[in-house]
Amino acid sequence: MSAGRKLVVEADGGSRGNPGPAGYGALVRDALTGEVLAEVAESIGHATNNVAEYRGLIAGLAAAAGIDPSARVEVRMDSKLVVEQMSGRWKIKHPDMVPLALEARELAAALGSVSYGWIPRNRNAHADRLANEAMDAAARGEHWTRKVEETPGEPEPPPRPASSTPTTTLLLRHGETPLSIEKRFAGIGDVPLTAHGLAQARAAALALKDRGIDAIVTSPLSRCRDTAAEVAAVTGLDVRVEDGFRETDFGDWEGLTFGEAGKGWPGELKAWLADPEAAPPGGESFAQVSRRVRTALDKLKVRYREQTVLVVSHVTPIKLLVKDALGAPMASLYRMHLDVAALTSIDWYADGPATLRVFNDTHHLPA
């Protein structure tokens, strides 16, 4: 590992009853790519929320130190108490917290640098899920641990010179779903393909069979995974899941038509259409989605440099990639139409601009 690597620690903890059956969860990400490098979680018996949260912080810092002791670490937690106390803005009054805070500070002092930031719970979902698994085990009276560290078989690739050979992404929108038929917001809900959608996926797979695809990457949602599986079946390639290519979380608008959302949230919908930083109630803004899609693309361009990669995704991520390739403003998203099971192709050059080669190609689809 190179010195001074930038890492992100996400940590959480809790108890059922406060105090009650308790557990924590933490993970470490590469700050550049967003890739999860380590996960750790543990049930800790009977404890308070704050104790469990501090234990999660300690475990996350220790995991970061195990990856790179010289790393610059950004800690993200949804515990205002822990963030403010570790930042030195709040005093630590409870005696149970003092030794835990000291242990965390000792770990932090041994790293390159550590900063702390508060995030809302919905942005700490991964650590929250790990903590809940640990709490479930504690409630059953079990001692449970989870520890997954960076895969030794995937070292960082060495730097390579710029090349005029592009990395090509073939972007395939998933097949038809019940919500796409009715033009309803379909975000992170796991909506299945219709029978016609499955037929569209198979038609796309046949069209892609001889396109020289080197790898298949998909959104984690089943409508994309099932579409990707059809291409995998005819090419013999494995499918890699990349969370960054999932659809926008539309929050309270999930499952609604545009008109229904406008009736229920007229002001919010108007703001959402006018400002990429505005999010649907309880959901994600296009600006947030854009950041994670760019991270997912950066990872793809490193892992599959100068190769042809099929990315099975959704309307918003594909439009965002097209927008970036063209250097277009965010408003361009509202001026693109993308059909289900349509193909789009972009060449990404390491030493020059990207080139949009194909957009919304549906010639392969059955009538």
Coordinates of C-alpha atoms in Angstrom, one line a residue:
M1 CA 0.0 0.0 0.0
S2 CA 1.2 3.5 -0.7
A3 CA 1.7 5.8 2.2
G4 CA -1.0 8.2 3.1
R5 CA -3.8 6.3 1.4
K6 CA -7.2 7.9 2.0
L7 CA -9.8 5.6 3.7
V8 CA -13.3 6.1 4.9
V9 CA -14.6 4.4 8.1
E10 CA -18.4 4.0 8.5
A11 CA -19.4 2.8 11.9
D12 CA -22.6 2.2 13.9
G13 CA -23.8 0.4 17.1
G14 CA -26.9 0.0 19.1
S15 CA -28.9 -1.9 21.6
R16 CA -32.4 -3.3 21.8
G17 CA -33.6 -1.5 25.0
N18 CA -30.8 0.8 25.8
P19 CA -29.4 -0.9 27.7
G20 CA -30.2 -4.3 26.1
P21 CA -28.8 -6.8 23.6
A22 CA -26.2 -4.8 21.8
G23 CA -23.8 -5.0 18.8
Y24 CA -21.8 -2.9 16.5
G25 CA -20.8 -2.9 12.8
A26 CA -18.1 -1.0 10.9
L27 CA -16.6 -1.0 7.4
V28 CA -13.6 0.6 5.7
R29 CA -13.8 2.0 2.1
D30 CA -11.2 3.2 -0.3
A31 CA -12.0 6.9 -0.5
L32 CA -11.2 7.2 -4.2
T33 CA -13.1 4.2 -5.5
G34 CA -15.7 3.6 -2.7
E35 CA -14.8 -0.1 -2.7
V36 CA -15.4 -1.9 0.6
L37 CA -12.0 -3.1 1.9
A38 CA -13.0 -4.6 5.2
E39 CA -16.1 -5.3 7.3
V40 CA -16.3 -6.1 11.0
A41 CA -19.2 -6.6 13.4
E42 CA -19.8 -8.2 16.8
S43 CA -22.5 -8.9 19.3
I44 CA -21.4 -7.5 22.7
G45 CA -24.0 -8.8 25.1
H46 CA -25.9 -6.3 27.3
A47 CA -24.8 -2.7 26.8
T48 CA -26.1 0.8 25.9
N49 CA -26.3 2.4 22.5
N50 CA -23.4 4.7 23.2
V51 CA -21.1 1.9 24.3
A52 CA -22.0 0.0 21.2
E53 CA -21.4 3.0 19.0
Y54 CA -17.9 3.6 20.5
R55 CA -17.1 -0.1 20.1
G56 CA -18.0 0.3 16.4
L57 CA -15.7 3.3 16.0
I58 CA -12.9 1.4 17.7
A59 CA -13.3 -1.6 15.4
G60 CA -13.5 0.6 12.3
L61 CA -10.2 2.4 13.3
A62 CA -8.5 -0.9 14.0
A63 CA -9.6 -2.2 10.6
A64 CA -8.3 0.9 8.9
A65 CA -5.0 0.6 10.6
G66 CA -4.8 -3.1 9.5
I67 CA -5.1 -1.9 5.9
D68 CA -2.7 1.0 6.0
P69 CA -1.3 2.4 9.3
S70 CA -0.3 5.6 7.6
A71 CA -3.7 6.2 6.1
R72 CA -5.6 9.5 6.2
V73 CA -9.0 8.4 7.6
E74 CA -12.4 10.0 7.5
V75 CA -14.8 8.6 10.0
R76 CA -18.5 8.8 9.2
M77 CA -21.1 8.0 11.9
D78 CA -24.8 8.9 12.5
S79 CA -24.0 9.3 16.3
K80 CA -23.8 13.0 17.0
L81 CA -22.5 12.2 20.5
V82 CA -19.5 10.2 19.4
V83 CA -18.6 12.5 16.5
E84 CA -18.8 15.6 18.7
Q85 CA -16.9 14.0 21.6
M86 CA -14.1 12.6 19.4
S87 CA -13.8 16.0 17.6
G88 CA -13.3 17.6 21.0
R89 CA -16.3 19.8 20.9
W90 CA -18.3 18.0 23.6
K91 CA -17.0 16.8 27.0
I92 CA -17.2 13.1 27.9
K93 CA -19.2 12.9 31.1
H94 CA -20.3 9.3 31.4
P95 CA -17.6 7.1 33.1
D96 CA -18.4 4.2 30.7
M97 CA -17.4 6.3 27.7
V98 CA -14.0 7.6 29.0
P99 CA -12.0 4.4 28.5
L100 CA -13.6 3.7 25.1
A101 CA -12.9 7.3 23.9
L102 CA -9.2 6.9 25.1
E103 CA -8.9 3.6 23.2
A104 CA -10.3 5.3 20.1
R105 CA -7.9 8.2 20.4
E106 CA -4.9 5.9 20.8
L107 CA -5.9 4.1 17.6
A108 CA -6.5 7.4 15.8
A109 CA -3.1 8.8 17.0
A110 CA -1.3 5.9 15.3
L111 CA -2.9 6.6 11.9
G112 CA -1.8 9.3 9.5
S113 CA -4.7 11.5 10.4
V114 CA -8.3 11.1 11.4
S115 CA -11.3 13.4 11.0
Y116 CA -14.9 12.9 12.1
G117 CA -18.1 13.7 10.4
W118 CA -21.8 13.2 11.1
I119 CA -24.1 11.6 8.5
P120 CA -27.8 10.9 8.6
R121 CA -28.8 7.3 9.3
N122 CA -30.0 6.6 5.8
R123 CA -26.4 7.3 4.5
N124 CA -25.0 4.9 7.1
A125 CA -27.1 1.9 6.0
H126 CA -24.2 -0.5 5.5
A127 CA -22.8 -0.1 9.0
D128 CA -26.4 0.0 10.4
R129 CA -27.1 -3.4 8.7
L130 CA -24.0 -5.0 10.2
A131 CA -24.9 -3.6 13.7
N132 CA -28.4 -4.9 13.4
E133 CA -27.1 -8.4 12.5
A134 CA -25.0 -8.2 15.6
M135 CA -27.9 -7.0 17.8
D136 CA -30.1 -9.9 16.5
A137 CA -27.4 -12.3 17.6
A138 CA -27.1 -10.7 21.0
A139 CA -30.9 -10.9 21.4
R140 CA -30.6 -14.7 20.8
G141 CA -27.9 -14.9 23.4
E142 CA -25.2 -15.7 20.8
H143 CA -21.7 -14.4 20.6
W144 CA -21.4 -13.5 16.9
T145 CA -18.6 -11.9 14.9
R146 CA -18.0 -10.9 11.3
K147 CA -14.7 -10.0 9.9
V148 CA -14.0 -9.7 6.2
E149 CA -10.8 -8.0 5.2
E150 CA -9.4 -6.8 1.9
T151 CA -9.0 -9.5 -0.6
P152 CA -5.3 -10.3 -1.0
G153 CA -5.8 -11.6 -4.5
E154 CA -6.8 -8.1 -5.8
P155 CA -3.8 -5.8 -5.3
E156 CA -3.9 -2.3 -6.5
P157 CA -2.9 -2.3 -10.2
P158 CA 0.4 -0.5 -11.0
P159 CA 0.2 2.9 -12.7
R160 CA 0.0 2.6 -16.5
P161 CA 0.8 5.2 -19.1
A162 CA -2.0 7.0 -21.0
S163 CA -3.3 5.1 -24.0
S164 CA -5.3 5.9 -27.1
T165 CA -7.2 2.6 -26.7
P166 CA -10.5 3.3 -24.9
T167 CA -12.3 1.5 -22.2
T168 CA -15.7 0.8 -23.7
T169 CA -18.9 0.6 -21.7
L170 CA -21.9 -1.0 -23.4
L171 CA -24.8 0.3 -21.2
L172 CA -27.9 -1.9 -21.2
R173 CA -31.0 -0.7 -19.4
H174 CA -32.9 -3.6 -17.8
G175 CA -35.9 -5.2 -19.5
E176 CA -39.6 -4.2 -18.9
T177 CA -41.1 -4.3 -15.4
P178 CA -44.7 -3.7 -14.2
L179 CA -43.7 -0.2 -13.1
S180 CA -42.0 0.7 -16.4
I181 CA -45.2 -0.2 -18.2
E182 CA -47.2 2.3 -16.1
K183 CA -44.3 4.9 -16.1
R184 CA -44.0 4.8 -12.3
F185 CA -41.0 5.8 -10.2
A186 CA -39.0 2.6 -9.8
G187 CA -35.9 3.2 -7.7
I188 CA -34.3 0.9 -5.2
G189 CA -37.4 -1.4 -4.9
D190 CA -36.7 -4.9 -6.2
V191 CA -39.2 -4.9 -9.1
P192 CA -39.1 -8.0 -11.2
L193 CA -39.0 -8.3 -15.0
T194 CA -42.3 -9.0 -16.8
A195 CA -42.4 -12.0 -19.2
H196 CA -41.9 -9.5 -22.0
G197 CA -39.0 -7.9 -20.1
L198 CA -37.3 -11.3 -19.9
A199 CA -37.8 -11.8 -23.6
Q200 CA -36.2 -8.4 -24.2
A201 CA -33.2 -9.4 -22.0
R202 CA -32.8 -12.5 -24.1
A203 CA -33.0 -10.5 -27.3
A204 CA -30.3 -8.1 -26.0
A205 CA -28.2 -11.1 -25.0
L206 CA -28.2 -12.5 -28.5
A207 CA -27.3 -9.1 -29.9
L208 CA -24.4 -8.8 -27.6
K209 CA -23.1 -12.4 -27.9
D210 CA -20.5 -11.5 -30.5
R211 CA -19.7 -8.0 -29.4
G212 CA -16.4 -9.0 -27.8
I213 CA -17.5 -8.3 -24.2
D214 CA -14.7 -8.9 -21.7
A215 CA -16.7 -8.4 -18.5
I216 CA -20.3 -7.9 -17.2
V217 CA -21.1 -5.5 -14.4
T218 CA -24.6 -5.0 -13.0
S219 CA -26.7 -3.0 -10.6
P220 CA -27.6 -5.1 -7.5
L221 CA -31.3 -4.9 -8.2
S222 CA -33.0 -8.0 -9.5
R223 CA -34.3 -6.5 -12.7
C224 CA -30.8 -5.8 -13.7
R225 CA -29.3 -9.0 -12.4
D226 CA -31.8 -11.0 -14.3
T227 CA -31.1 -9.1 -17.4
A228 CA -27.3 -9.5 -16.9
A229 CA -27.8 -13.3 -16.3
E230 CA -29.2 -13.7 -19.9
V231 CA -26.1 -12.1 -21.3
A232 CA -23.9 -14.2 -19.1
A233 CA -25.7 -17.3 -20.3
V234 CA -24.7 -16.7 -23.9
T235 CA -21.2 -15.3 -23.3
G236 CA -20.0 -17.6 -20.5
L237 CA -18.9 -14.6 -18.5
D238 CA -19.2 -14.0 -14.7
V239 CA -21.4 -11.2 -13.5
R240 CA -19.9 -8.6 -11.0
V241 CA -22.3 -6.6 -8.9
E242 CA -21.6 -2.9 -8.5
D243 CA -23.8 -1.0 -6.1
G244 CA -22.8 2.4 -7.6
F245 CA -24.8 1.6 -10.7
R246 CA -28.1 1.1 -8.9
E247 CA -31.1 3.3 -9.6
T248 CA -31.9 6.5 -7.7
D249 CA -33.7 6.1 -4.4
F250 CA -36.9 8.0 -5.1
G251 CA -38.0 7.8 -1.4
D252 CA -41.7 8.6 -0.9
W253 CA -42.3 8.7 -4.6
E254 CA -41.4 5.0 -5.2
G255 CA -44.2 3.3 -7.1
L256 CA -46.0 6.6 -8.0
T257 CA -46.6 8.2 -11.3
F258 CA -45.2 11.6 -12.0
G259 CA -48.7 13.1 -11.7
E260 CA -49.3 11.4 -8.4
A261 CA -46.0 12.7 -7.0
G262 CA -47.0 16.2 -8.2
K263 CA -50.3 16.0 -6.4
G264 CA -48.8 14.9 -3.2
W265 CA -45.7 16.9 -3.2
P266 CA -46.1 19.8 -5.6
G267 CA -43.4 22.0 -4.0
E268 CA -40.9 19.2 -3.6
L269 CA -41.4 18.0 -7.2
K270 CA -40.9 21.5 -8.6
A271 CA -37.7 21.9 -6.5
W272 CA -36.5 18.4 -7.7
L273 CA -36.9 19.4 -11.3
A274 CA -35.1 22.7 -10.8
D275 CA -32.2 21.7 -8.6
P276 CA -30.0 18.5 -8.9
E277 CA -29.1 18.9 -5.2
A278 CA -32.8 18.6 -4.3
A279 CA -34.0 15.1 -3.4
P280 CA -37.4 13.4 -3.3
P281 CA -38.7 13.2 0.3
G282 CA -36.6 10.4 1.9
G283 CA -34.7 9.8 -1.3
E284 CA -31.5 10.7 -3.2
S285 CA -30.8 13.8 -5.3
F286 CA -29.4 13.5 -8.8
A287 CA -26.2 15.1 -7.5
Q288 CA -25.8 12.3 -5.0
V289 CA -26.4 9.6 -7.6
S290 CA -24.0 11.3 -10.0
R291 CA -21.2 11.1 -7.4
R292 CA -21.6 7.4 -6.8
V293 CA -22.0 6.6 -10.5
R294 CA -18.7 8.5 -11.2
T295 CA -17.0 6.5 -8.5
A296 CA -18.4 3.2 -9.9
L297 CA -17.1 4.3 -13.4
D298 CA -13.7 5.2 -12.0
K299 CA -13.5 1.7 -10.4
L300 CA -14.5 0.1 -13.7
K301 CA -11.9 2.0 -15.7
V302 CA -9.2 0.9 -13.4
R303 CA -10.3 -2.8 -13.2
Y304 CA -11.1 -3.2 -16.9
R305 CA -8.7 -0.7 -18.5
E306 CA -8.9 -0.9 -22.3
Q307 CA -11.5 -3.6 -22.3
T308 CA -15.2 -3.7 -23.3
V309 CA -17.5 -4.0 -20.4
L310 CA -21.3 -4.5 -20.4
V311 CA -22.9 -2.4 -17.6
V312 CA -26.5 -3.4 -16.9
S313 CA -28.2 -0.5 -15.1
H314 CA -31.1 1.9 -15.0
V315 CA -32.4 5.1 -16.6
T316 CA -30.7 7.6 -14.3
P317 CA -27.2 6.1 -14.0
I318 CA -27.0 5.6 -17.8
K319 CA -28.2 9.1 -18.5
L320 CA -25.6 10.4 -16.0
L321 CA -22.8 8.6 -17.8
V322 CA -24.0 10.0 -21.1
K323 CA -24.1 13.5 -19.6
D324 CA -20.6 13.1 -18.3
A325 CA -19.3 11.7 -21.6
L326 CA -20.8 14.7 -23.5
G327 CA -19.7 17.3 -20.8
A328 CA -23.4 18.3 -20.7
P329 CA -25.2 20.1 -17.8
M330 CA -27.3 18.2 -15.4
A331 CA -30.5 19.6 -17.1
S332 CA -29.7 17.4 -20.1
L333 CA -31.1 14.4 -18.1
Y334 CA -34.6 15.8 -18.8
R335 CA -33.9 15.9 -22.5
M336 CA -33.0 12.3 -23.0
H337 CA -35.3 9.3 -23.5
L338 CA -34.1 5.8 -22.7
D339 CA -36.2 2.8 -23.5
V340 CA -36.2 -0.4 -21.6
A341 CA -33.6 -2.9 -22.8
A342 CA -32.0 -0.2 -24.9
L343 CA -28.2 -0.2 -25.6
T344 CA -25.9 2.8 -25.3
S345 CA -22.2 2.7 -26.0
I346 CA -19.4 5.1 -24.7
D347 CA -15.7 5.0 -25.2
W348 CA -13.7 6.4 -22.3
Y349 CA -10.1 7.5 -23.2
A350 CA -7.4 7.9 -20.6
D351 CA -5.7 10.6 -22.5
G352 CA -8.7 12.5 -24.0
P353 CA -12.4 13.1 -23.9
A354 CA -15.0 10.3 -24.0
T355 CA -17.0 9.5 -27.1
L356 CA -20.7 8.6 -27.2
R357 CA -21.0 6.1 -30.0
V358 CA -24.5 4.8 -29.7
F359 CA -27.6 6.0 -27.7
N360 CA -30.9 4.2 -27.0
D361 CA -30.4 1.5 -29.6
T362 CA -33.5 -0.8 -29.6
H363 CA -33.2 -2.5 -33.0
H364 CA -32.6 -5.9 -31.4
L365 CA -35.9 -5.9 -29.5
P366 CA -38.9 -8.0 -30.5
A367 CA -41.9 -6.0 -31.8

